[in-house]
Short mmCIF file of C-alpha atoms and ligand atoms in Angstrom, two decimals:
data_model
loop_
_atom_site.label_atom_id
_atom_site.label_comp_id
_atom_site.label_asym_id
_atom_site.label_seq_id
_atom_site.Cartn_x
_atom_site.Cartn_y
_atom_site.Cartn_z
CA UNK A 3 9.59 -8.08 -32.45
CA UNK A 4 9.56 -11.79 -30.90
CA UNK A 5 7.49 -14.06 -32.89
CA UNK A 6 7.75 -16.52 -29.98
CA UNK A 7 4.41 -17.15 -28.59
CA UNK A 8 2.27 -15.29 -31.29
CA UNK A 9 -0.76 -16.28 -33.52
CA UNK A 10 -0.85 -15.37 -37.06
CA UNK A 11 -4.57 -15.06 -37.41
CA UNK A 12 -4.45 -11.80 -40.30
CA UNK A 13 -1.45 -10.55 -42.38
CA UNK A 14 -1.85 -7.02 -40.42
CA UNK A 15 -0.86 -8.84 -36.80
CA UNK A 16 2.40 -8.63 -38.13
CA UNK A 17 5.02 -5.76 -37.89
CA UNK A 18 6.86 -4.87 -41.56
CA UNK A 19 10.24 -5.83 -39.50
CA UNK A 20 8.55 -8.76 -38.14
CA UNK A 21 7.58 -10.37 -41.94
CA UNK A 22 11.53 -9.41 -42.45
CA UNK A 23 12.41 -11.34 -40.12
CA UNK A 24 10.48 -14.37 -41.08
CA UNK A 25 11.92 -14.35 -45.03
CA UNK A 26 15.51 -13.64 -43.63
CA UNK A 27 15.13 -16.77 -42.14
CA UNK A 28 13.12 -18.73 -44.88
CA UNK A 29 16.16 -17.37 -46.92
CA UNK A 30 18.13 -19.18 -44.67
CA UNK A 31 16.39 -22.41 -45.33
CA UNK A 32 15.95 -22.41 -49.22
CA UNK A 33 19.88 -22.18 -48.91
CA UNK A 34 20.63 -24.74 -45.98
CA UNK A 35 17.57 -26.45 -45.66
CA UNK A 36 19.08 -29.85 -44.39
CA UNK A 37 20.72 -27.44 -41.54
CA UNK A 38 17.23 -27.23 -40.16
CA UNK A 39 16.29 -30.67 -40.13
CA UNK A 40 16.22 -30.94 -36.27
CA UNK A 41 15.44 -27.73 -35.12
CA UNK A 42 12.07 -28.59 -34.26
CA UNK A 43 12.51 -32.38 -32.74
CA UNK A 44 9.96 -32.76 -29.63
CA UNK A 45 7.44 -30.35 -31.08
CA UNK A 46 4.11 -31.23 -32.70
CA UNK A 47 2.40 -29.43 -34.76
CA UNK A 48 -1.92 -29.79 -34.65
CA UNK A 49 -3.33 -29.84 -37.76
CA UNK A 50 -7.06 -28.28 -37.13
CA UNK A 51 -8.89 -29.00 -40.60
CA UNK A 52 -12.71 -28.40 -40.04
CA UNK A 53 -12.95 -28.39 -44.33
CA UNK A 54 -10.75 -30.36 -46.47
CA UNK A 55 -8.23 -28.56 -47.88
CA UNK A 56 -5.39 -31.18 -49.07
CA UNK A 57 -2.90 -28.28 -50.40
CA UNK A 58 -2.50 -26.62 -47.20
CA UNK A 59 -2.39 -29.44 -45.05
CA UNK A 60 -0.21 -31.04 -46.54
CA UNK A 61 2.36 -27.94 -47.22
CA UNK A 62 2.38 -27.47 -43.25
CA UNK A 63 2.88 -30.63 -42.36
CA UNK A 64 5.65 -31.09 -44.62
CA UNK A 65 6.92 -28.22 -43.24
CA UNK A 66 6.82 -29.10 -39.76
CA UNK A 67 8.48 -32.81 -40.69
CA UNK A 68 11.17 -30.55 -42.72
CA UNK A 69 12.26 -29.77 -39.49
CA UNK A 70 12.40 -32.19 -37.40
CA UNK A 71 8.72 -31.91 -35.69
CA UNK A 72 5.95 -34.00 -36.28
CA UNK A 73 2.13 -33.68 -36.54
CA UNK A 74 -1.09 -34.82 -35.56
CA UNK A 75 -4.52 -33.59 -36.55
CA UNK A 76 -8.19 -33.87 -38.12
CA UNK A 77 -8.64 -33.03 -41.89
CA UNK A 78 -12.18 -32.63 -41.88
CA UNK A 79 -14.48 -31.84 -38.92
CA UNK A 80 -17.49 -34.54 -40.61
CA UNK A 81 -15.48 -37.41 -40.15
CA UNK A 82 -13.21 -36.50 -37.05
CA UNK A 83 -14.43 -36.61 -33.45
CA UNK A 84 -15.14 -32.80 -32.98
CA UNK A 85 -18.34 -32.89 -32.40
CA UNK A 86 -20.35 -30.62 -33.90
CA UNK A 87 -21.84 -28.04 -32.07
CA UNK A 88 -18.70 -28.01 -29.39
CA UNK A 89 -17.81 -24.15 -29.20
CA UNK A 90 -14.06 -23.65 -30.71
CA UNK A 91 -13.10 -22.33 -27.41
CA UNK A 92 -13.89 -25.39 -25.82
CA UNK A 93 -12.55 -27.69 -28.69
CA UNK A 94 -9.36 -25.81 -28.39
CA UNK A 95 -8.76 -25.67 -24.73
CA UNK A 96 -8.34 -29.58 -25.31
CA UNK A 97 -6.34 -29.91 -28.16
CA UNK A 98 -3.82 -26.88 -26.99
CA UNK A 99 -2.46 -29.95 -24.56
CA UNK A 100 -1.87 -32.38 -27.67
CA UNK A 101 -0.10 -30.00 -29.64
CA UNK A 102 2.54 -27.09 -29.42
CA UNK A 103 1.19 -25.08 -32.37
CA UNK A 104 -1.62 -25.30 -34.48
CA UNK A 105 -2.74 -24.31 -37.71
CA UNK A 106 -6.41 -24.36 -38.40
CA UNK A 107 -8.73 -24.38 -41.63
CA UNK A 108 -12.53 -23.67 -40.82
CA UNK A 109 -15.43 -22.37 -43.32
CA UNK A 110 -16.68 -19.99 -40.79
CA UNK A 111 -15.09 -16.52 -41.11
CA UNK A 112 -13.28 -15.25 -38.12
CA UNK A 113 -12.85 -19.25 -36.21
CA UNK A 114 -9.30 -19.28 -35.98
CA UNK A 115 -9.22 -15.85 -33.90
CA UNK A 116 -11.83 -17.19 -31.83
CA UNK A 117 -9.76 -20.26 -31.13
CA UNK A 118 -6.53 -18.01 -30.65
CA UNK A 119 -8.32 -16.56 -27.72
CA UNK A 120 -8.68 -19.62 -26.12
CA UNK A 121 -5.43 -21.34 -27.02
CA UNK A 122 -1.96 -21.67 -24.72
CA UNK A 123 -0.12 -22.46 -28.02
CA UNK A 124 0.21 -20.39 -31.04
CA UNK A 125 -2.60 -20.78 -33.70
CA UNK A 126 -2.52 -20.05 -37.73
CA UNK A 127 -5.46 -19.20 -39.86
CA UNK A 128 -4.82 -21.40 -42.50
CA UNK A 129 -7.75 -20.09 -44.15
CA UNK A 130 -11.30 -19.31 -43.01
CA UNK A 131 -13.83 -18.69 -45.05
CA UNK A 132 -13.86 -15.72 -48.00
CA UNK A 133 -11.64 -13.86 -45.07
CA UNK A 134 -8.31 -14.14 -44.79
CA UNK A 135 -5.67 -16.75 -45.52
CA UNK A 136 -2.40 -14.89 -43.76
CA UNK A 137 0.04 -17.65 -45.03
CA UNK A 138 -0.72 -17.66 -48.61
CA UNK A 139 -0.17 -13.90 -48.21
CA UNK A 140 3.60 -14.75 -46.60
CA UNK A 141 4.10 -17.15 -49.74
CA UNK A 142 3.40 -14.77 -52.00
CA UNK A 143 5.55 -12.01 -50.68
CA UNK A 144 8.69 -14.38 -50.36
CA UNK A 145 8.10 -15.15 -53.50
CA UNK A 146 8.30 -11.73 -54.36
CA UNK A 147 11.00 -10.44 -52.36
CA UNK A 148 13.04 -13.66 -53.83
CA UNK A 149 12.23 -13.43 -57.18
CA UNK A 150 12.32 -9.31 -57.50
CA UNK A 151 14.42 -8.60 -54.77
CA UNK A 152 12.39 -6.07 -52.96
CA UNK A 153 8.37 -5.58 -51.93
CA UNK A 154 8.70 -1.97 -52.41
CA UNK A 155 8.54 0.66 -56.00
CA UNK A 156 6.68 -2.41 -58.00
CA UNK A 157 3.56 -2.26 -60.18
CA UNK A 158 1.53 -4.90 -59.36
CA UNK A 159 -1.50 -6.45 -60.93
CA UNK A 160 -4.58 -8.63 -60.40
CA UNK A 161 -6.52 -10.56 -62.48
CA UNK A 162 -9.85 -12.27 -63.26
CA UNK A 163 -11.99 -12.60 -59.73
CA UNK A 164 -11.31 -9.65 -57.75
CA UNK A 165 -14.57 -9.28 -55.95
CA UNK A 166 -14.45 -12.75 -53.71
CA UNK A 167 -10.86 -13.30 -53.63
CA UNK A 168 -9.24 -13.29 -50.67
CA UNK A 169 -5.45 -14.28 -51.58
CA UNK A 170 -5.82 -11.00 -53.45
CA UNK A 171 -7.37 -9.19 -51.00
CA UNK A 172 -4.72 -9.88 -48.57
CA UNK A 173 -1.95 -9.38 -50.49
CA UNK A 174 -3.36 -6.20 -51.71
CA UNK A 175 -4.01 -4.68 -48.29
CA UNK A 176 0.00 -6.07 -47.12
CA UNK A 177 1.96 -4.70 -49.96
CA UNK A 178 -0.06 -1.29 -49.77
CA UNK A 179 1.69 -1.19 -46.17
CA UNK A 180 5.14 -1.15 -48.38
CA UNK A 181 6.22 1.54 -49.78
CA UNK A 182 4.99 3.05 -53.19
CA UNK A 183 3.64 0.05 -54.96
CA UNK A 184 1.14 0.71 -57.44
CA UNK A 185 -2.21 -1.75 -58.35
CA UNK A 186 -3.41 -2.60 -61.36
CA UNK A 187 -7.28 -4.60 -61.07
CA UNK A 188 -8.40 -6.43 -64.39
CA UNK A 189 -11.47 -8.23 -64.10
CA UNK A 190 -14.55 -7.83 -65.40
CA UNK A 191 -17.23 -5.17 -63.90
CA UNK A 192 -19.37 -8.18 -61.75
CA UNK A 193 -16.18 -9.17 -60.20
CA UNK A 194 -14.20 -5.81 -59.26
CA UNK A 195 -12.18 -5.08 -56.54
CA UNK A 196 -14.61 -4.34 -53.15
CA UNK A 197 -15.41 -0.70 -53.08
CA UNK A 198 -15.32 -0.94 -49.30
CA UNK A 199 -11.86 -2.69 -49.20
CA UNK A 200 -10.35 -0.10 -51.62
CA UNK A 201 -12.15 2.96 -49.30
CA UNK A 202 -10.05 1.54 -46.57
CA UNK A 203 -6.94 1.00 -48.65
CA UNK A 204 -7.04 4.61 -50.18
CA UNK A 205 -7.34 6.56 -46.44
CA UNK A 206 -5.04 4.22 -45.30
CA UNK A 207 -2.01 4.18 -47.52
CA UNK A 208 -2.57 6.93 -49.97
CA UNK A 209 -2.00 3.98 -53.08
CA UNK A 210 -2.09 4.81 -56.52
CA UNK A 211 -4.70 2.15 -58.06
CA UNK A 212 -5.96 1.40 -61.87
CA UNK A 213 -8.84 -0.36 -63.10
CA UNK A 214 -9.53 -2.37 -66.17
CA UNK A 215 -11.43 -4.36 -67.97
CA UNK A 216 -8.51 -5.83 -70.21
CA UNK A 217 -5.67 -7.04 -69.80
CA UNK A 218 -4.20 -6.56 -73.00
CA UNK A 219 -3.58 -2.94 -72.17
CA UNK A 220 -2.10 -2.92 -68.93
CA UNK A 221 0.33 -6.00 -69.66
CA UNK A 222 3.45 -3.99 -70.82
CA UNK A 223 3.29 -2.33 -68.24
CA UNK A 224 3.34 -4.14 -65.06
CA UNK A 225 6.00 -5.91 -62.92
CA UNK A 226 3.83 -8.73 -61.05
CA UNK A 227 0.43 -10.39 -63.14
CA UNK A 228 -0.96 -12.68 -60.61
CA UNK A 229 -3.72 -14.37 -61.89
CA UNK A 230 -6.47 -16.18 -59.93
CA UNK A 231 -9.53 -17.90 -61.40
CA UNK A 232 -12.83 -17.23 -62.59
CA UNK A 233 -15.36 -19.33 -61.47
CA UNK A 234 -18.52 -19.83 -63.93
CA UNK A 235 -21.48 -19.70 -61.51
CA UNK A 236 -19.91 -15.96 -60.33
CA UNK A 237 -21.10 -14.69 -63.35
CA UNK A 238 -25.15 -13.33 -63.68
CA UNK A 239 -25.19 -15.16 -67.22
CA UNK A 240 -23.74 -17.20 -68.88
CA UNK A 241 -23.26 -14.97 -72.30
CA UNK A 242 -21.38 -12.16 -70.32
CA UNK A 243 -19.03 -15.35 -68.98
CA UNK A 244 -19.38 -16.56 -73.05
CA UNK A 245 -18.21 -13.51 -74.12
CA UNK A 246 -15.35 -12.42 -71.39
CA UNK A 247 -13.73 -16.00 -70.05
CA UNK A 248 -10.99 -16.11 -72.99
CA UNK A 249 -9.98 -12.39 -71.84
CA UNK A 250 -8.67 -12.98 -68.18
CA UNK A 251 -6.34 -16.54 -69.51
CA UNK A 252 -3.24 -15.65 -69.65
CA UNK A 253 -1.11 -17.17 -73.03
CA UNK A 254 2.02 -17.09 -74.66
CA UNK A 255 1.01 -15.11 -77.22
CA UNK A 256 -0.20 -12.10 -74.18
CA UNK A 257 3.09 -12.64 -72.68
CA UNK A 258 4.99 -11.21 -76.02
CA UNK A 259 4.25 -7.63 -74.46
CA UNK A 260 5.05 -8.02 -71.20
CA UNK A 261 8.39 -6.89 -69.47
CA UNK A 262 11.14 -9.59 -69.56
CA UNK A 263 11.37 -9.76 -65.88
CA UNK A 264 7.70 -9.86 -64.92
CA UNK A 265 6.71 -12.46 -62.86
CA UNK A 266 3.73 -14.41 -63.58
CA UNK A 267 1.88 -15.45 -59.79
CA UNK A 268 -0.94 -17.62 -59.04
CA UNK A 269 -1.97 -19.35 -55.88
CA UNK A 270 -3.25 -22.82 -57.49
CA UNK A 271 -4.53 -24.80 -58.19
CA UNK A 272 -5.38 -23.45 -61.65
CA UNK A 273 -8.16 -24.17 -64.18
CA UNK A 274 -7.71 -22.97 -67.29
CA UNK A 275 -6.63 -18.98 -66.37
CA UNK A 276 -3.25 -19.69 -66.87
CA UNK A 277 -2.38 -21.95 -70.45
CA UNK A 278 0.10 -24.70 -69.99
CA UNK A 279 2.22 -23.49 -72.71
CA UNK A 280 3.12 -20.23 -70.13
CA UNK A 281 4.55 -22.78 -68.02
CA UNK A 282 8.34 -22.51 -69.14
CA UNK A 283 8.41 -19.39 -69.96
CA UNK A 284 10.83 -17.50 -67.80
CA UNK A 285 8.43 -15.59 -66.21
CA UNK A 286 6.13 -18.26 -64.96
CA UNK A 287 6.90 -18.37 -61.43
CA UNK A 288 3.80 -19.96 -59.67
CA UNK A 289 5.32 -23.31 -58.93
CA UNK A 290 8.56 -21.61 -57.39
CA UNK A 291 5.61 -20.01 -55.58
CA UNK A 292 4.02 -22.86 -54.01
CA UNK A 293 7.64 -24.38 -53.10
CA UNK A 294 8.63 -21.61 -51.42
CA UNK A 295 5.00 -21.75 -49.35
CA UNK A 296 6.93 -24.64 -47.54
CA UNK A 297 9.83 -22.52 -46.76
CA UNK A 298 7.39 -19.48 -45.85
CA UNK A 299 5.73 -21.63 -43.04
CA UNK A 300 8.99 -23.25 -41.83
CA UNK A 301 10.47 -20.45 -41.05
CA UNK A 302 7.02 -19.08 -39.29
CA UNK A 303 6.72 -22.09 -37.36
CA UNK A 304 9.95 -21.87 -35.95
CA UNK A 305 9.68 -18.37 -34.53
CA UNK A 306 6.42 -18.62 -33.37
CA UNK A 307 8.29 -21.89 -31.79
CA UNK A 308 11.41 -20.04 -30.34
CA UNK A 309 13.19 -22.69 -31.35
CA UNK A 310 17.21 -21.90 -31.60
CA UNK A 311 17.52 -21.39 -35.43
CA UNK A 312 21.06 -20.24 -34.92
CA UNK A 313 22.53 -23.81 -36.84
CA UNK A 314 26.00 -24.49 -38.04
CA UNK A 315 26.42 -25.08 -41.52
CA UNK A 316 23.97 -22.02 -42.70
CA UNK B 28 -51.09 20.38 -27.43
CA UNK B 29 -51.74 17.75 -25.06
CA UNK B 30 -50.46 17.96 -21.50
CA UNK B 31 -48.68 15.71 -19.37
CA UNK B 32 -47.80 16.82 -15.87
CA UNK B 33 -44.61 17.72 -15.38
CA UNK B 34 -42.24 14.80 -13.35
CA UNK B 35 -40.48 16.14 -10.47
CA UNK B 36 -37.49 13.51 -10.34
CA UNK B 37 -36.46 11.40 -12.76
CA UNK B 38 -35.03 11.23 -16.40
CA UNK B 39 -36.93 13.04 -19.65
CA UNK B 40 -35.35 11.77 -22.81
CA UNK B 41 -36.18 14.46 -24.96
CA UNK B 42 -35.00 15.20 -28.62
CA UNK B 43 -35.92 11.80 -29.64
CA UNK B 44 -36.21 11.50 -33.87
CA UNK B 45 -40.07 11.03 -34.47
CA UNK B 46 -40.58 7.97 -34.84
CA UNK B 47 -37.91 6.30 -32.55
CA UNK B 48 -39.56 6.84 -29.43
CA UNK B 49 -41.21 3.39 -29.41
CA UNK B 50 -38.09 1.30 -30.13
CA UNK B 51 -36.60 3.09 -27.29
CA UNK B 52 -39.36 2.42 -24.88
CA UNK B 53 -39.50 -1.04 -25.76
CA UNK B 54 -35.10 -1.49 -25.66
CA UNK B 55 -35.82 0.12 -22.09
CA UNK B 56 -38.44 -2.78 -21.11
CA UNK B 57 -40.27 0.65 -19.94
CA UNK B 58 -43.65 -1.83 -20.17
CA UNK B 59 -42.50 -3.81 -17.38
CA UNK B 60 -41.78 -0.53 -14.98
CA UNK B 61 -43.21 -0.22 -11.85
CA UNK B 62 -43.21 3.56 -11.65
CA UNK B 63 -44.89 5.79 -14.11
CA UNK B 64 -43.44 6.52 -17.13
CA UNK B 65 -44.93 8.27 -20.35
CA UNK B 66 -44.19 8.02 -24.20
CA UNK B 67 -44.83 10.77 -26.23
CA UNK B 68 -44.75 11.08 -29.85
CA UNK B 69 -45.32 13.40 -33.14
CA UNK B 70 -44.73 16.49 -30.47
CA UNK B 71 -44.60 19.54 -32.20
CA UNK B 72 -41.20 20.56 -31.90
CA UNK B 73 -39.31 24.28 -32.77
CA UNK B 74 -36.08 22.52 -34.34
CA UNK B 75 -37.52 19.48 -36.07
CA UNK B 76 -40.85 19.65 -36.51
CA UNK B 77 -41.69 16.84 -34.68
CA UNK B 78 -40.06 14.73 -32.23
CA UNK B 79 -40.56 12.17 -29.60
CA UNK B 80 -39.95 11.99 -25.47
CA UNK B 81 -40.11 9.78 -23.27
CA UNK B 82 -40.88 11.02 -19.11
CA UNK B 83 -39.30 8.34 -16.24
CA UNK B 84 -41.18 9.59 -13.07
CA UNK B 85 -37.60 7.64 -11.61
CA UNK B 86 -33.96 7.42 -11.89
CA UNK B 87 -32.84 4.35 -13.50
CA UNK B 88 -29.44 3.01 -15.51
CA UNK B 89 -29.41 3.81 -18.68
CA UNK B 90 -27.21 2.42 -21.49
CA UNK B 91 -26.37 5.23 -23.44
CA UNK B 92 -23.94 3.32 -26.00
CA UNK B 93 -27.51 1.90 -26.91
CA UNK B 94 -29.10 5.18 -27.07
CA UNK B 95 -26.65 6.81 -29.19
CA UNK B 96 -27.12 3.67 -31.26
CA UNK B 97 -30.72 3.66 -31.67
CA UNK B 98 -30.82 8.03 -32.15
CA UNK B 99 -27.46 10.36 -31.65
CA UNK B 100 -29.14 13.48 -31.39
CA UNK B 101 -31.74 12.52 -28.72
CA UNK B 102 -30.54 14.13 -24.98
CA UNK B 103 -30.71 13.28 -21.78
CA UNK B 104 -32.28 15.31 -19.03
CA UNK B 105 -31.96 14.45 -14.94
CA UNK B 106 -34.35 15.76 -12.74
CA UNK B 107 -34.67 16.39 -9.11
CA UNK B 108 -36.97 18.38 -6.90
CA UNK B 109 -38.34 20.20 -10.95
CA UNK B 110 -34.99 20.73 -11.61
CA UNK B 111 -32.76 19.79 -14.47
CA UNK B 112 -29.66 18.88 -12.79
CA UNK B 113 -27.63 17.28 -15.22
CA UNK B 114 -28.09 17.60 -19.25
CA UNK B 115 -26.40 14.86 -21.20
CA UNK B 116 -26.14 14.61 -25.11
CA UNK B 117 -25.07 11.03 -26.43
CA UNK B 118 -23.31 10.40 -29.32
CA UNK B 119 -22.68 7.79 -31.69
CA UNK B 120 -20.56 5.08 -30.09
CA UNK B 121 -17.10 4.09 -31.53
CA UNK B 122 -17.30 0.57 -30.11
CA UNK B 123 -20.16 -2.11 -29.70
CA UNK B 124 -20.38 -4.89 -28.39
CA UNK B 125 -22.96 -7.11 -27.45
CA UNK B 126 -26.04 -5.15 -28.77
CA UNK B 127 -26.35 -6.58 -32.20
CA UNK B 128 -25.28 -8.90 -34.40
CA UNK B 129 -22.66 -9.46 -37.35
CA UNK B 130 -24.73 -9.77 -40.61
CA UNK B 131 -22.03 -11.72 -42.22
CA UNK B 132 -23.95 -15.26 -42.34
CA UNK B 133 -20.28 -16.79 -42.93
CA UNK B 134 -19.03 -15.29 -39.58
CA UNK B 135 -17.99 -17.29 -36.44
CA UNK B 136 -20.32 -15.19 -34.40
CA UNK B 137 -23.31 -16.57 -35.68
CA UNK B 138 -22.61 -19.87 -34.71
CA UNK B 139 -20.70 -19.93 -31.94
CA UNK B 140 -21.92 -18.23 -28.72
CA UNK B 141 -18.02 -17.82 -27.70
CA UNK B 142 -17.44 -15.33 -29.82
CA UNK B 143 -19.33 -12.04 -29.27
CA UNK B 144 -17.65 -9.69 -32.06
CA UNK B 145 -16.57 -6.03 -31.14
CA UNK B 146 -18.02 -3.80 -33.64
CA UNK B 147 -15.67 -0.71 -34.53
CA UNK B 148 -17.36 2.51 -35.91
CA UNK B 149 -16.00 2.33 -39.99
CA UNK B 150 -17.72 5.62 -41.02
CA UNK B 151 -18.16 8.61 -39.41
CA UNK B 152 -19.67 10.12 -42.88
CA UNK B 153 -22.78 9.24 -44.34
CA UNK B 154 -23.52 5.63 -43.66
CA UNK B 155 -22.95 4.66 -39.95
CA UNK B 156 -21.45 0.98 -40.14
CA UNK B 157 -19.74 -1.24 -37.96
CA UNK B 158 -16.43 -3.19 -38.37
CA UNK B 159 -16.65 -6.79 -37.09
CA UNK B 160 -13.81 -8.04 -34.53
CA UNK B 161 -14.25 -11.48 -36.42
CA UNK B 162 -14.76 -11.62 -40.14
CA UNK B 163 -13.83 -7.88 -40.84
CA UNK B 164 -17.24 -7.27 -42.30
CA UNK B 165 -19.20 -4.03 -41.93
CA UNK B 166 -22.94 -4.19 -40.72
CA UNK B 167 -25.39 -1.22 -40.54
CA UNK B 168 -26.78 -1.67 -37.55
CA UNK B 169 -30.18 -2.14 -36.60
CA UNK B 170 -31.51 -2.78 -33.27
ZN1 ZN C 414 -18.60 -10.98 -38.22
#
């Protein structure tokens, strides 16, 4: 169960005990984050961005400054010197001397594992592709286990595109590996849940799963809505999106049924799925969520790192 | 029925789906052999109907994670001196890799000749598909 060394490529490359791990220390940091301000000195952290993606750049780079590291990288392959064409494994065999992790972003499913098999240093998927984006899927379950105290027992439900999502899809197929969580999918019938992925989930995990069109009636009932957004040209035509875009935003006025403790999730940025005036309600908890994505990939950093995280103060 | 002399050592791929023989001869490069080798096809046949073989008047390598690819339920036959020495069924193969590609057109392997994906057998019922090592994807094969 040492992180040191390891890539985080897909949420299933790491143990149950081994995400533990990784929130017992981001704990650690929400509480005593100055404590960890040096941790990292002398390390660099390579920022591999072959398609912009500002959010997540920035978020581990912070991260890495947060303690004590710094960073040095490309933010989109068109205007950096990787050449195009250069295989990944060659690209990375190079940059694995510049930096002693590396996180990288790349349109093409299934790059950063390529590039893992290549590198000397750790690498992150911080998102390739429609595939998998293991870091968002860390977020989100710190901000569960934070927020509910537990990833285990909770009813949890997705909304709006279901089909091409992959935040959902990984944090679907990781808290399946918990114990007895239930799913709730509301979307509408073009964008449902992949047969294929819930085949897999089912033989797997024996998970209790219900399907919806509306949200309406499964609202009362569920402990987590996260919400993720509908984009126009997923639709076939543009009456069905006419007729069904005002059912998967979430407003105040939905929110009168829903359990006082529910947490309301969403990995932004949003469009219009989520109305402002949800934003202070209580159960609104989707920029806590993208805070704690700095805390999620400090503390991963670090242990893939080895660095001694044992600091006075915390 | 038509005859074709018997081959006194070599390999008789027998069993073959009708229909399949051709693909097989081709995968084989059998065109290019030096040594004489005959296709058969639409042979009456007491299980199937009909079915397809293939004669190799010589013993050569075969790749049978292909063959099981292209048909499971042909078989394999060895023969020396107009004997059948060794009988061999093939099945379909768990693992792939290198014989086809991921049909994903978002996956790494189809751009970058690094990365040659590992296809896992997904379903053993129904539908034979294969899990890509990259993107995750299933293909249905076709080779
Ligand atoms: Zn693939």
């Amino acid at each position: 169960m040492n992180l040191k060394g390891r890539h985080l490529i897909d949420p299933n490359d790491f143990s149950l005990e081994e995400f533990k791990q990784v929130f017992d220390l981001a704990d650690k940091m929400v509480e005593y984050r100055d404590a960890f301000g040096s941790v990292c000195k002398g390390k660099i952290l390579g920022t591999l961005f072959y398609e912009p993606s500002t959010r997540t750049r920035l978020s581990f780079e912070s991260a890495m400054l947060r303690l004590g590291g710094t960073v040095l990288g490309f933010s989109d392959a068109s205007t950096s010197s990787v050449s195009k064409g250069e295989s990944i494994a060659d690209t990375i065999r190079v940059l694995d001397t510049y930096a002693d992790i590396v996180v990288m972003r790349h349109p093409k499913e299934g790059a950063p594992m390529l590039a893992s098999e290549y590198s000397r240093v750790p690498v992150i998927n911080g998102g390739d592709g429609g595939h998998q984006h293991p870091t968002q899927t860390l977020t989100d379950l710190l901000t569960i286990r934070r927020l509910k105290g537990s990833l285990d027992n909770l009813t949890v439900a997705f909304c709006g595109d279901l089909k091409f999502g992959r935040t959902v899809h990984s944090l679907v197929s990781t808290l399946a590996r918990y114990n007895a969580n239930k799913f709730v999918f509301i979307s509408p019938a073009e964008l449902k849940f992949p047969e294929h992925l819930k085949e897999t989930l089912m033989e797997k995990h024996n998970i209790e799963i219900y399907e919806t069109e509306s949200l309406e009636e499964v609202i009362n009932q569920v402990d987590i809505l996260y919400m993720t957004r509908i984009q126009r040209e997923r639709f076939f035509n543009e009456a069905d999106y006419m007729r069904l875009k005002d059912s998967y935003i979430l407003t105040r006025t939905k929110l009168v049924d829903a359990k006082p403790d529910m947490l309301v999730m969403h990995p932004l940025p949003r469009v219009n799925e989520i109305a402002y005036d949800v934003d202070d309600d209580q159960r609104a908890a989707y920029f806590k969520q993208a805070e704690l994505g700095i805390y999620a990939r400090m503390a991963l950093m670090a242990l893939q790192l080895g660095v001694d995280v044992n600091v006075e103060g915390k | 029925m038509l005859k074709v002399n018997s081959i006194n050592c070599g390999i008789v791929i027998d069993h073959i789906t009708a229909g399949k023989g051709m693909k097989i001869f081709e995968k084989l490069k059998l065109a290019d052999a030096e040594f004489p080798v005959v296709l058969l096809i639409n042979v009456s046949s007491n299980k199937r109907g009909k079915k397809d073989i293939i004669k190799i008047e010589n013993k050569i390598d075969l790749d049978l994670t292909m063959l099981g690819l292209i048909d499971p339920t042909l078989t394999i036959n060895i023969i020396e001196n107009d004997e059948i020495i060794n009988k061999m069924q093939v099945s379909i193969p768990e693992e792939v890799q290198g014989l086809f590609k991921c049909k994903n057109p978002r996956c790494i392997s189809n751009f970058d000749e690094y990365a040659v994906p590992k296809f896992e057998l997904a379903h053993k019922n129904g539908k034979i598909r294969y899990r890509c090592s990259y993107c995750e994807e299933l293909t249905s094969y076709s080779i």
